[in-house]
PDB file of C-alpha atoms (C1' of nucleotides) in Angstrom:
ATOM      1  CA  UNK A   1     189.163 200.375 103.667  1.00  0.00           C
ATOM      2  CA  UNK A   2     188.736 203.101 101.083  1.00  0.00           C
ATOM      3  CA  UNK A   3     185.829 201.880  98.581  1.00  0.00           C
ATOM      4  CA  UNK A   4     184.224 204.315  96.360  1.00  0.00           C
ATOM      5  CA  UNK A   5     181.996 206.168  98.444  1.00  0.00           C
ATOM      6  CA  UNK A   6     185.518 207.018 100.396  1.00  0.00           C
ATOM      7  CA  UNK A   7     187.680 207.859  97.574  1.00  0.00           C
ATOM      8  CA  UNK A   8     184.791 210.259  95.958  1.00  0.00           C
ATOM      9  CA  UNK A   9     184.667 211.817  99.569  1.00  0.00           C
ATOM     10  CA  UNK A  10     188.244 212.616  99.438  1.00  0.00           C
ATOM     11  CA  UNK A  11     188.051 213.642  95.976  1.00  0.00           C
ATOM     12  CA  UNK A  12     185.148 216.233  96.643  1.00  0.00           C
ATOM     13  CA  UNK A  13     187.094 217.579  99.142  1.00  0.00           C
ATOM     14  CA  UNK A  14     190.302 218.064  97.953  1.00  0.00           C
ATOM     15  CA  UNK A  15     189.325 219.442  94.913  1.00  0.00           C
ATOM     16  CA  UNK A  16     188.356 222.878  95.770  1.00  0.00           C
ATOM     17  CA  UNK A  17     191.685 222.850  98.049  1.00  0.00           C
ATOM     18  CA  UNK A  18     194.096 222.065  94.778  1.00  0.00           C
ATOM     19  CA  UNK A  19     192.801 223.052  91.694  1.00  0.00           C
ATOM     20  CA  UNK A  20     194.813 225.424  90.316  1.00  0.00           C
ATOM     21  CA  UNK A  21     197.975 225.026  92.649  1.00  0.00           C
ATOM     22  CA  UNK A  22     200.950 224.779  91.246  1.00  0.00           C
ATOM     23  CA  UNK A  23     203.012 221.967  92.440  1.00  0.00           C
ATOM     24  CA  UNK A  24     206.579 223.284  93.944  1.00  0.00           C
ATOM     25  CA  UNK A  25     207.988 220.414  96.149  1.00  0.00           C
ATOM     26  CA  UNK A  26     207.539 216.805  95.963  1.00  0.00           C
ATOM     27  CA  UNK A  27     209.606 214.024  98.488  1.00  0.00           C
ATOM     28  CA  UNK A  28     209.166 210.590  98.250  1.00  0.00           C
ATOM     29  CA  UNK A  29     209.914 208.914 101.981  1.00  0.00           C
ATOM     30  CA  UNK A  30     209.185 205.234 100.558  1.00  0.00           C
ATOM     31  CA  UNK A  31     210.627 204.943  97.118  1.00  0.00           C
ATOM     32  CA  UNK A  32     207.897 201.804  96.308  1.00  0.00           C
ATOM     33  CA  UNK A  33     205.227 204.288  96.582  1.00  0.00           C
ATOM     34  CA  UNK A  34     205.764 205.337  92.977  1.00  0.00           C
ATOM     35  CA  UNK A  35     204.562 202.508  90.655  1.00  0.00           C
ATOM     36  CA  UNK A  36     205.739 205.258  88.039  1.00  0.00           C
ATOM     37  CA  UNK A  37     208.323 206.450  86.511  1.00  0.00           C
ATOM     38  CA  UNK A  38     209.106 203.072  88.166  1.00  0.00           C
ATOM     39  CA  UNK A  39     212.628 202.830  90.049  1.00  0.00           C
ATOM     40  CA  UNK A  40     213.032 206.902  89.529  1.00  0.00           C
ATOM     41  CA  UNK A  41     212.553 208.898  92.226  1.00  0.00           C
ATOM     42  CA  UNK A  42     214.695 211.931  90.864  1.00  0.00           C
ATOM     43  CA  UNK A  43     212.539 212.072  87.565  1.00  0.00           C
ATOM     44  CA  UNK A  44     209.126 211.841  89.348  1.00  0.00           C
ATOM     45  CA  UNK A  45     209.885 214.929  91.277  1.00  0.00           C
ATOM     46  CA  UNK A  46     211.859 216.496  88.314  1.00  0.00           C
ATOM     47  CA  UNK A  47     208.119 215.641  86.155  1.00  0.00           C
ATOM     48  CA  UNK A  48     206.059 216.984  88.979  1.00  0.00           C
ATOM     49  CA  UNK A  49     207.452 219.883  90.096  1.00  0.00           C
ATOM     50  CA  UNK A  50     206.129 223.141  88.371  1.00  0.00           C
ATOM     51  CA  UNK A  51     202.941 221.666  87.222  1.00  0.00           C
ATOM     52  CA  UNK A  52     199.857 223.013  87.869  1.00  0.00           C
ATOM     53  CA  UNK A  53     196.191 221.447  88.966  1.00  0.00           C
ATOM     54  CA  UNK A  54     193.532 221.654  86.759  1.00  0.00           C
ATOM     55  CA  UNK A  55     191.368 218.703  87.849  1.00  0.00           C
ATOM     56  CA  UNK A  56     190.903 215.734  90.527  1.00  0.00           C
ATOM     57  CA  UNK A  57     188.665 213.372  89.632  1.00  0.00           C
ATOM     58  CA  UNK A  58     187.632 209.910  90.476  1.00  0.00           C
ATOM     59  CA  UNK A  59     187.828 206.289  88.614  1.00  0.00           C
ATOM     60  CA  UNK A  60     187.062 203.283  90.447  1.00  0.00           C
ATOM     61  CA  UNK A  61     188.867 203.250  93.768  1.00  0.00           C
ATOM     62  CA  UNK A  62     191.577 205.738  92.012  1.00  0.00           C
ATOM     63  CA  UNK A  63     192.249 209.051  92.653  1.00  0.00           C
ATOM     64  CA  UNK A  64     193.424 211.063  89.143  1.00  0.00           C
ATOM     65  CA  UNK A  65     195.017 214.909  89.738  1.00  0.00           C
ATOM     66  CA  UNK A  66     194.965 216.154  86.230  1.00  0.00           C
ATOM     67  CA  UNK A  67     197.496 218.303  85.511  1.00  0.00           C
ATOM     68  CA  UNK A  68     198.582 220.598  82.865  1.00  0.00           C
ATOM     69  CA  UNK A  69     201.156 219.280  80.007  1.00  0.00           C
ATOM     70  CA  UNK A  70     198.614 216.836  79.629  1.00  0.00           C
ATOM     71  CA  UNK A  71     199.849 214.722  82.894  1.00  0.00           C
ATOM     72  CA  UNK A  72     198.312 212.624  85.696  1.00  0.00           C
ATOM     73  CA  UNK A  73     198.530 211.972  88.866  1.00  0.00           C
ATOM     74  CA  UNK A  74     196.761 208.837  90.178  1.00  0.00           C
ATOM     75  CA  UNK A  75     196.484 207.633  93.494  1.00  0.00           C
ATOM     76  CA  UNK A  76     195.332 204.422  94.675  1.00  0.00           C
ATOM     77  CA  UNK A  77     195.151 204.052  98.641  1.00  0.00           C
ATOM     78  CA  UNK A  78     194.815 200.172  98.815  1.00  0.00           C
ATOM     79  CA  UNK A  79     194.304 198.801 102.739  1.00  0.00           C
ATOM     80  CA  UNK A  80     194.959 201.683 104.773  1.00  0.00           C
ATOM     81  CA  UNK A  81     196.257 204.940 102.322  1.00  0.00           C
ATOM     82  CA  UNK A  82     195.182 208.862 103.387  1.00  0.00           C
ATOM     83  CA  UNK A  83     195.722 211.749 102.090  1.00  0.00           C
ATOM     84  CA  UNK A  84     195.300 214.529 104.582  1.00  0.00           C
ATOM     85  CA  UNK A  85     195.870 218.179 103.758  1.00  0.00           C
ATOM     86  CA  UNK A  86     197.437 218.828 107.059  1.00  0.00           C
ATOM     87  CA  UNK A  87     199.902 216.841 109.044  1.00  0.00           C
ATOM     88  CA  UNK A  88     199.317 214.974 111.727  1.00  0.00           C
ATOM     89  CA  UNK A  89     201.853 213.952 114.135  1.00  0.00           C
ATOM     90  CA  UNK A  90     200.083 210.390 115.074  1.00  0.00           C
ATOM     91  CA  UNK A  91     200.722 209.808 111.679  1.00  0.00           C
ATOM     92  CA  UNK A  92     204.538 210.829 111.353  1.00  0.00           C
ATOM     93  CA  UNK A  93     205.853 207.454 111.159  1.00  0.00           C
ATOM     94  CA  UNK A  94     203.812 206.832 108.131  1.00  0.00           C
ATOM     95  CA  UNK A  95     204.737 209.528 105.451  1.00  0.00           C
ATOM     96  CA  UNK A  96     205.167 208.413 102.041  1.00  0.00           C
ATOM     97  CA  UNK A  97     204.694 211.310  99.506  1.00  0.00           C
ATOM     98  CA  UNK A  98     204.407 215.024 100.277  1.00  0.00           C
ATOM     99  CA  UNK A  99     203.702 217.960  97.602  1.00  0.00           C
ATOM    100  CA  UNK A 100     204.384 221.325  98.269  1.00  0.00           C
ATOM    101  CA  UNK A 101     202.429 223.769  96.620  1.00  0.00           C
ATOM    102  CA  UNK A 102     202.631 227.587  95.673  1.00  0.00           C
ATOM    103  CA  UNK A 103     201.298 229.572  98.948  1.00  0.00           C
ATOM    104  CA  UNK A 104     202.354 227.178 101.619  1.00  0.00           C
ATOM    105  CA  UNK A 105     199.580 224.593 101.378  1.00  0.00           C
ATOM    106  CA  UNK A 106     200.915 220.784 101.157  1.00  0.00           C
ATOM    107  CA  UNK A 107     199.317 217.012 100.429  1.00  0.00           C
ATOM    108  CA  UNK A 108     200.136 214.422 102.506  1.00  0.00           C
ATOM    109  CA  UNK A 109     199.983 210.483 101.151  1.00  0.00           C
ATOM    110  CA  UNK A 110     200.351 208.527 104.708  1.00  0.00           C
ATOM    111  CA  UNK A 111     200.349 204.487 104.349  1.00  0.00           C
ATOM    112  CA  UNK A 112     200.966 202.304 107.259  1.00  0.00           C
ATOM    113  CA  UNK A 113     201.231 199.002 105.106  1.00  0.00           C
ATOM    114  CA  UNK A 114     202.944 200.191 101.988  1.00  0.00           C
ATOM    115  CA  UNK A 115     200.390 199.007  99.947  1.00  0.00           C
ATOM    116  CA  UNK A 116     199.275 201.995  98.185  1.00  0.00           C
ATOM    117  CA  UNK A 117     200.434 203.308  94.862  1.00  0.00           C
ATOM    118  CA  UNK A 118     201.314 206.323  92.993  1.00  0.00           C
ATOM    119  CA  UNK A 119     201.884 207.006  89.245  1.00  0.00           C
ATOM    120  CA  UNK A 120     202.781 209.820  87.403  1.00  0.00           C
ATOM    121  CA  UNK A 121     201.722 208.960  83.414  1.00  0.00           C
ATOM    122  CA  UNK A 122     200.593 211.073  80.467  1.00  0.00           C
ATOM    123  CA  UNK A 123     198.110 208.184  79.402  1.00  0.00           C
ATOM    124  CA  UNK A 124     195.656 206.638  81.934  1.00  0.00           C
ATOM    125  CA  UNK A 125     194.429 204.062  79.777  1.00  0.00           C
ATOM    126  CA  UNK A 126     197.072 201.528  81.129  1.00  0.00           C
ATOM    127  CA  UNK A 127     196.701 202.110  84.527  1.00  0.00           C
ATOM    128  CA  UNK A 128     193.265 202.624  84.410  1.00  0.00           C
ATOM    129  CA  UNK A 129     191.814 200.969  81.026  1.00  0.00           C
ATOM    130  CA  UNK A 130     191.254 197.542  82.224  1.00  0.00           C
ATOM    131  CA  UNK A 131     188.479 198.497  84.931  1.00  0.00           C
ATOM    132  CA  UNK A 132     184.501 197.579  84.537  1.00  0.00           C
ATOM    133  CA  UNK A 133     181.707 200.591  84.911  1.00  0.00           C
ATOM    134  CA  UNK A 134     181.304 202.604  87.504  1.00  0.00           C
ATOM    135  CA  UNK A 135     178.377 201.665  89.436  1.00  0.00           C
ATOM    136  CA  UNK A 136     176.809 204.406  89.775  1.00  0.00           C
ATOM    137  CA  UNK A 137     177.310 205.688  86.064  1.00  0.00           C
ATOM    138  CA  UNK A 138     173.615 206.339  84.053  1.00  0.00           C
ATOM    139  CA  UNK A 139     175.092 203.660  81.999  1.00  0.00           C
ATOM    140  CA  UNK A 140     174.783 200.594  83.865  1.00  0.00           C
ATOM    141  CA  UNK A 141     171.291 199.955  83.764  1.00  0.00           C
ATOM    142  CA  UNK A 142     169.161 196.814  84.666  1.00  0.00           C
ATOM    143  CA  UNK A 143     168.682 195.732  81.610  1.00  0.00           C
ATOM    144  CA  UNK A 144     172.754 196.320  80.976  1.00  0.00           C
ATOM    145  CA  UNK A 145     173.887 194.660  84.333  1.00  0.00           C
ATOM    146  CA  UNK A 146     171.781 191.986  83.613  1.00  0.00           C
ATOM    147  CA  UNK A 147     173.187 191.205  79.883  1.00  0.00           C
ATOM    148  CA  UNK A 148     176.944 191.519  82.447  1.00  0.00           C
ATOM    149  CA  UNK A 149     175.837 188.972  84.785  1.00  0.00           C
ATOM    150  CA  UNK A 150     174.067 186.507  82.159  1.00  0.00           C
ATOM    151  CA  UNK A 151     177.833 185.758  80.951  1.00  0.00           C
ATOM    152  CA  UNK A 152     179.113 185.043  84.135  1.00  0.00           C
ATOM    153  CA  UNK A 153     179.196 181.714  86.472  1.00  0.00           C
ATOM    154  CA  UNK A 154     180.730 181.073  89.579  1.00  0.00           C
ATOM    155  CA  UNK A 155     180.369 182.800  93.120  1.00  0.00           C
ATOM    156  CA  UNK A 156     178.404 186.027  93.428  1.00  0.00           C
ATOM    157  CA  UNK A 157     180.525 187.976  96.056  1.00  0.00           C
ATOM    158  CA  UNK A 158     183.881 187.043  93.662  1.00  0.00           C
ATOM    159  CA  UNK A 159     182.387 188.484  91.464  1.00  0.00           C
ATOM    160  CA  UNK A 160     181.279 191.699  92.654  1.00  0.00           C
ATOM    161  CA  UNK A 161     184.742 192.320  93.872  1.00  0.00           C
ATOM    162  CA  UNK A 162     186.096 191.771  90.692  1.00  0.00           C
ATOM    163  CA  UNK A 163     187.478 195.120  89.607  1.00  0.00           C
ATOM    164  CA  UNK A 164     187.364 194.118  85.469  1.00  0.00           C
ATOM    165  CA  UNK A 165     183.642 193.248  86.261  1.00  0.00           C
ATOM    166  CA  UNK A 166     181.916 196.190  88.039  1.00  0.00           C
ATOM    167  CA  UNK A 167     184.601 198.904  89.366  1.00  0.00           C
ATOM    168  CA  UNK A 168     184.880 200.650  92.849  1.00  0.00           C
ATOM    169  CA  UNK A 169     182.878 197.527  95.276  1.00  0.00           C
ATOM    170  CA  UNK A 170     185.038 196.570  98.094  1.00  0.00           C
ATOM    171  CA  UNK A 171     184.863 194.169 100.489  1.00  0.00           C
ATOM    172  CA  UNK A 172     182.230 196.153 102.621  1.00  0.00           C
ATOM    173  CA  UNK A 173     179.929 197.691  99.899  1.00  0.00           C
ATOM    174  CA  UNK A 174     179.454 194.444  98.442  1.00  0.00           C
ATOM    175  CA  UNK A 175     178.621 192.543 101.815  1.00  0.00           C
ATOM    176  CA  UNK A 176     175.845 195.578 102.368  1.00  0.00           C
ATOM    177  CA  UNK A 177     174.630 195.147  98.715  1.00  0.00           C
ATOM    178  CA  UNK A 178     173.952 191.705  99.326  1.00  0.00           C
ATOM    179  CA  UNK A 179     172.177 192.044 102.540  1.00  0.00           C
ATOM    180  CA  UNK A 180     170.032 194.379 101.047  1.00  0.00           C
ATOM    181  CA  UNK A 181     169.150 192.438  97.861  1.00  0.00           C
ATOM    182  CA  UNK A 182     168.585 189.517  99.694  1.00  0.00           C
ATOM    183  CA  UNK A 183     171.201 187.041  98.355  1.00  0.00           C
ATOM    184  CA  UNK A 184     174.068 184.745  99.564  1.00  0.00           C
ATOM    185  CA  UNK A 185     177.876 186.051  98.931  1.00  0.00           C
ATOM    186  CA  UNK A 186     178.380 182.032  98.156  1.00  0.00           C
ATOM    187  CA  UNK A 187     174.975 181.914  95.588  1.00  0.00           C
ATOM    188  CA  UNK A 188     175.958 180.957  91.694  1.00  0.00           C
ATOM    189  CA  UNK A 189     175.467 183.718  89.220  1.00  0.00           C
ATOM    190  CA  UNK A 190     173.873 181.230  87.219  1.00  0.00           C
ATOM    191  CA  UNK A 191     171.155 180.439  88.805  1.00  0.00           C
ATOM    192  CA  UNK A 192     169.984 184.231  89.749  1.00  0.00           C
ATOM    193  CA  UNK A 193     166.858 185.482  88.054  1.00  0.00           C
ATOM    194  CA  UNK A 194     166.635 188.609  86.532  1.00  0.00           C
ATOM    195  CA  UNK A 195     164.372 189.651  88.956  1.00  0.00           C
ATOM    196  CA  UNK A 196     167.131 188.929  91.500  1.00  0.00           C
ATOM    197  CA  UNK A 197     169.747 190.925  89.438  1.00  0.00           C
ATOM    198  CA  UNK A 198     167.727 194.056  89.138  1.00  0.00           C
ATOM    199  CA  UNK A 199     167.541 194.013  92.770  1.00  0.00           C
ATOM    200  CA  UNK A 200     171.083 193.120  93.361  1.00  0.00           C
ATOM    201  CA  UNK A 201     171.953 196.919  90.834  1.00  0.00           C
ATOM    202  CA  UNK A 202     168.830 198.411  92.968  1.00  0.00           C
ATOM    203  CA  UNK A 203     170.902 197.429  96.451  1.00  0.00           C
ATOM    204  CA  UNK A 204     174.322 198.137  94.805  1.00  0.00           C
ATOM    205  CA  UNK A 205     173.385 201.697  93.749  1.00  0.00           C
ATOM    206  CA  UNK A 206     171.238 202.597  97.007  1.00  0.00           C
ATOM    207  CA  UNK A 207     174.162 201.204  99.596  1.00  0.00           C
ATOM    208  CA  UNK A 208     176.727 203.915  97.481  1.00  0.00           C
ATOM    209  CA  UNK A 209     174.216 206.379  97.563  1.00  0.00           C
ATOM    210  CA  UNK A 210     173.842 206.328 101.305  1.00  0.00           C
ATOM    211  CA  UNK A 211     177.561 205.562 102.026  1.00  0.00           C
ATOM    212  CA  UNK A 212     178.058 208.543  99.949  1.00  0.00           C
ATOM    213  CA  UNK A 213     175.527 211.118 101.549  1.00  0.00           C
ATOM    214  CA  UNK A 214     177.330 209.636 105.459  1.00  0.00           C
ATOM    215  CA  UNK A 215     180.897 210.942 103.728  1.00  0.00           C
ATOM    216  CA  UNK A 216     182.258 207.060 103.875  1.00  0.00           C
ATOM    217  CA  UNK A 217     182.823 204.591 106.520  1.00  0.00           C
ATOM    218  CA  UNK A 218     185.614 205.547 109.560  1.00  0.00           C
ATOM    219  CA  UNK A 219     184.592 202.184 110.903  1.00  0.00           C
ATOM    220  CA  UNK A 220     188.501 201.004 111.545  1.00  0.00           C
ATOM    221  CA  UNK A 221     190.186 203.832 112.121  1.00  0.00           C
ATOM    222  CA  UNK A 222     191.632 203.839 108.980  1.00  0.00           C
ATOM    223  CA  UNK A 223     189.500 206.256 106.733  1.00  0.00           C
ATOM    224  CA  UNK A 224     190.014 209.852 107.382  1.00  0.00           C
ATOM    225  CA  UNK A 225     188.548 212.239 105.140  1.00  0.00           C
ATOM    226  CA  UNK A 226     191.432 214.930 103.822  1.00  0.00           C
ATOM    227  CA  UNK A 227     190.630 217.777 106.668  1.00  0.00           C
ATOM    228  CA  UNK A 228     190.928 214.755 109.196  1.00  0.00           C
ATOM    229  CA  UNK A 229     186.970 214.294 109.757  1.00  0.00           C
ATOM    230  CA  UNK A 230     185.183 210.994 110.146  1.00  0.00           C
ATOM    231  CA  UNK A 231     182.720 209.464 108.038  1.00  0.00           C
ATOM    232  CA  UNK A 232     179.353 208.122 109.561  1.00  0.00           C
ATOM    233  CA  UNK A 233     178.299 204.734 107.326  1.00  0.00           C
ATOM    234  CA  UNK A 234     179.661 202.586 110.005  1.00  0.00           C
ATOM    235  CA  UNK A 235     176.414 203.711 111.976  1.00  0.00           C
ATOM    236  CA  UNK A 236     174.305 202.882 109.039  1.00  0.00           C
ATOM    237  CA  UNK A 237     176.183 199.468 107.981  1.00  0.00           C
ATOM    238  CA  UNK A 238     173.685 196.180 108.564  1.00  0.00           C
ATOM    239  CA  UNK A 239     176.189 193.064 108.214  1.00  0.00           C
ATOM    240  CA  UNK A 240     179.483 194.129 107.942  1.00  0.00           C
ATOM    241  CA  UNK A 241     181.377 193.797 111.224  1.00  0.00           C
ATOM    242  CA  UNK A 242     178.003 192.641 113.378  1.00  0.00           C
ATOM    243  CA  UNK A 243     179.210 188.854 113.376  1.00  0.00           C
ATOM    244  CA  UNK A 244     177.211 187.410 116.137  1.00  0.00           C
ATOM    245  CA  UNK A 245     174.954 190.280 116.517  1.00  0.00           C
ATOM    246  CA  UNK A 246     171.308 190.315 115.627  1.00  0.00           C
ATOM    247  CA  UNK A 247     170.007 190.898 111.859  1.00  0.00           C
ATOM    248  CA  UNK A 248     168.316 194.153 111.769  1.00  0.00           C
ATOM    249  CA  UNK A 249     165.374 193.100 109.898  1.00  0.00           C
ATOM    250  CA  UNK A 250     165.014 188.976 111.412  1.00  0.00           C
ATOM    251  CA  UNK A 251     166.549 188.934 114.566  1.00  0.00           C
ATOM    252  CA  UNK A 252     168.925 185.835 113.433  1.00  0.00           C
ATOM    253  CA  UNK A 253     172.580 186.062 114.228  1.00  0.00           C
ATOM    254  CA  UNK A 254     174.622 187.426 111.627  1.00  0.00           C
ATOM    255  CA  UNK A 255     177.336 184.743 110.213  1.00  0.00           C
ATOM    256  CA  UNK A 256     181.000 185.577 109.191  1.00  0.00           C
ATOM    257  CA  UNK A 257     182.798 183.240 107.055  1.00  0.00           C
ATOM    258  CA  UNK A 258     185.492 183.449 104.402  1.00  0.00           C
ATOM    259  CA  UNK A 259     184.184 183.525 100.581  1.00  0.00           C
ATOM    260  CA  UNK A 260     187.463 183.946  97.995  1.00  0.00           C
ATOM    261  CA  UNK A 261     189.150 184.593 100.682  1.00  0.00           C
ATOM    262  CA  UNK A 262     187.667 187.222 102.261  1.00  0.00           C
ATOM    263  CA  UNK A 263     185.727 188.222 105.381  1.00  0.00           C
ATOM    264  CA  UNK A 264     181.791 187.962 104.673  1.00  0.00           C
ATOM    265  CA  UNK A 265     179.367 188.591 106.632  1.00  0.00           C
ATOM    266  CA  UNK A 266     175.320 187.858 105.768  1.00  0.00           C
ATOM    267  CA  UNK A 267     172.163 186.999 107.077  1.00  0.00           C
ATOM    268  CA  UNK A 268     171.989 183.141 106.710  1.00  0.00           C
ATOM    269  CA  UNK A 269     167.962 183.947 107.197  1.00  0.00           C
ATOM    270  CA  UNK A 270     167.531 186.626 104.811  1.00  0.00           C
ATOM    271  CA  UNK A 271     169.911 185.925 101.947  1.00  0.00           C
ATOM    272  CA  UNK A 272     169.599 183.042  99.642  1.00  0.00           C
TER     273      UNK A 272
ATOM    274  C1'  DA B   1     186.795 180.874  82.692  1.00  0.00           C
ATOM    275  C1'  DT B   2     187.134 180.182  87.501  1.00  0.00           C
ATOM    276  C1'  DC B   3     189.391 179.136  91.661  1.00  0.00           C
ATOM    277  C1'  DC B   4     193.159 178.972  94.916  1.00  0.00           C
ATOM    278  C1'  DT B   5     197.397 180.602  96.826  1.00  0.00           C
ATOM    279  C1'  DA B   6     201.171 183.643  97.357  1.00  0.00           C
ATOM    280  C1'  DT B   7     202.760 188.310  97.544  1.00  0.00           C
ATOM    281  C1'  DC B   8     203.089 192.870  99.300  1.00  0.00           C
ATOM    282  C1'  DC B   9     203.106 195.089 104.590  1.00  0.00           C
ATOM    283  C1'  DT B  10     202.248 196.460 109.431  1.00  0.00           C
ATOM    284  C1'  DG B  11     199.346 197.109 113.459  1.00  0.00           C
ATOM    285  C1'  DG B  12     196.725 194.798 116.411  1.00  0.00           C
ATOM    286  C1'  DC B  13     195.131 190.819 118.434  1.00  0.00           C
ATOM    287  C1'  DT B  14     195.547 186.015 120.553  1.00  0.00           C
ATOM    288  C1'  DG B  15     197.663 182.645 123.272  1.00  0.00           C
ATOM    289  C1'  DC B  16     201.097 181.141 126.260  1.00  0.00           C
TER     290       DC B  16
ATOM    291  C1'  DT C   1     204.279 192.021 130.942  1.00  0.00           C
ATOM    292  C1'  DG C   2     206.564 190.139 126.939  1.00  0.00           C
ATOM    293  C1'  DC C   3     206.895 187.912 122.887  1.00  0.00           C
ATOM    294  C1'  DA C   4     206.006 184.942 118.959  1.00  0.00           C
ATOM    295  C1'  DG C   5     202.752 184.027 115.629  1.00  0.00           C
ATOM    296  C1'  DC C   6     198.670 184.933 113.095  1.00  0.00           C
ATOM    297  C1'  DC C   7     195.571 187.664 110.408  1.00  0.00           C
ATOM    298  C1'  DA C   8     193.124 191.310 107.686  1.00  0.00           C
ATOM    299  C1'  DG C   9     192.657 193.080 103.361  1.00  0.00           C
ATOM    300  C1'  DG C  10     192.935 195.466  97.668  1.00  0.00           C
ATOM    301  C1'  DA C  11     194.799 193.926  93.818  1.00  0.00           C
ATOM    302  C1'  DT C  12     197.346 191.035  90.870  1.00  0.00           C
ATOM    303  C1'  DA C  13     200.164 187.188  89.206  1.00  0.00           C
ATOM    304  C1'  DG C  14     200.823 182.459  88.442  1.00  0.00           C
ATOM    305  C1'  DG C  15     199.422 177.708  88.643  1.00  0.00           C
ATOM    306  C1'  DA C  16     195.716 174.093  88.835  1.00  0.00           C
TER     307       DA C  16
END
DNA sequence: ATCCTATCCTGGCTGC
DNA sequence: TGCAGCCAGGATAGGA
């Protein structure tokens, strides 16, 4: 599942691959794919076609491709998006968008489960205005996630997947985060000390940083970075996906249950 | 405000 | 081996 160590992988590596190519051929193969101009296929190619990269850039879990005229592209992959700068003929079945650019070099937007969006908008603020800080942004401080979390009750996992609250934690990130700051997916925000909180922002930031420096997690299959290479977190990941197997730093079998409706797994030893 | 469920989708898994 | 049924999972909407 793309989280934000993924998406800025992909966006590092397109971006010396289309900045400053000039966009000459679009084709949408699943009309749903375009959240906007909703319903329009014919204008989103008509809107597309001619402009030129000048940017491509990250926000959340979004992709944006800035382009000239003062236009956007954002992509969100969802479950199981990729955009690959070369075919790939496992992946035929699965085309969604393609751009053709000036020179002969292409983007390809693959999406098994249809889940993934496009839009095409000259403002980002209503696609992308409602979103909480970045996590990793000099602004979100201790002392500022703590003021966040003193306003908040109910479930701490919830919570950190809440994209209005803190923006680019998936399902994942935030069961690593927790491992490493020592506290239950199910614990109440309400009762967490500060000293808790500052280590929950500690764990946050230091599970993206290392996610980040291992180029994502290609634990499922599913992520690909754009030139088709793997990712390495899934070596480095502690809880997620080791139900039943031995904590790394207790030895106590590592629980999965459902929290909001989600697969968590934790250390019923080590987090409180 | 928070929580729960449904929705969107398909591949992959389970059970018979 | 085949097939039906279930489930994951990001994000959001609507109802409790």
């Amino acid at each position: 599942m793309p989280e934000l160590p993924e998406v800025e992988t992909i966006v590092r590596e397109l971006h010396p691959h289309l900045v400053q190519r000039t966009v000459v051929s679009a084709h949408v193969d699943w009309a749903k794919t375009i959240a906007e101009p909703a319903r329009d296929i014919e204008q989103f190619v008509a809107r597309i076609v001619g402009r030129q990269i000048t940017d491509v850039t990250r926000r959340a879990k979004f992709i944006v491709i800035h382009l000239d005229s003062a236009m956007y592209l954002i992509v969100h992959l969802r479950m199981s998006g990729r955009l690959l700068l070369k075919p790939r003929a496992e992946d035929a079945r699965h085309l969604r968008v393609q751009l053709g650019f000036a020179g002969g070099a292409a983007l390809y937007f693959y999406n098994p489960r249809k889940f993934g969006r496009v839009w095409l908008v000259g403002d980002l603020d209503p696609v992308l205005g409602g979103l909480g800080p970045e996590p990793l942004s000099t602004g979100l401080t201790p002392d500022v996630f703590v003021e966040m979390m003193r306003r908040r009750r109910g479930m701490l996992k919830p919570l950190l997947l809440n994209q209005r609250f803190i923006a680019g934690l998936g399902n994942i990130y935030v069961d690593e985060s927790l491992f490493r700051a020592g506290l239950g997916p199910r614990r109440q925000v309400n009762t967490l000390t500060r000293t808790d909180i500052v280590r929950l922002h500690s764990a946050i930031r230091s599970t993206l940083r290392q996610a980040l420096a291992h180029h994502g997690t290609s634990f499922d299959h599913v992520f690909v970075r754009p030139q088709g290479e793997r990712g390495r977190q899934q070596e480095g990941l502690r809880v997620y996906g080791r139900h039943g197997l031995p904590c790394v730093r207790c030895g106590s079998p590592i629980e999965r249950v459902v929290v909001g409706g989600r697969g968590t797994h934790f250390c019923p030893r080590c987090q409180k």
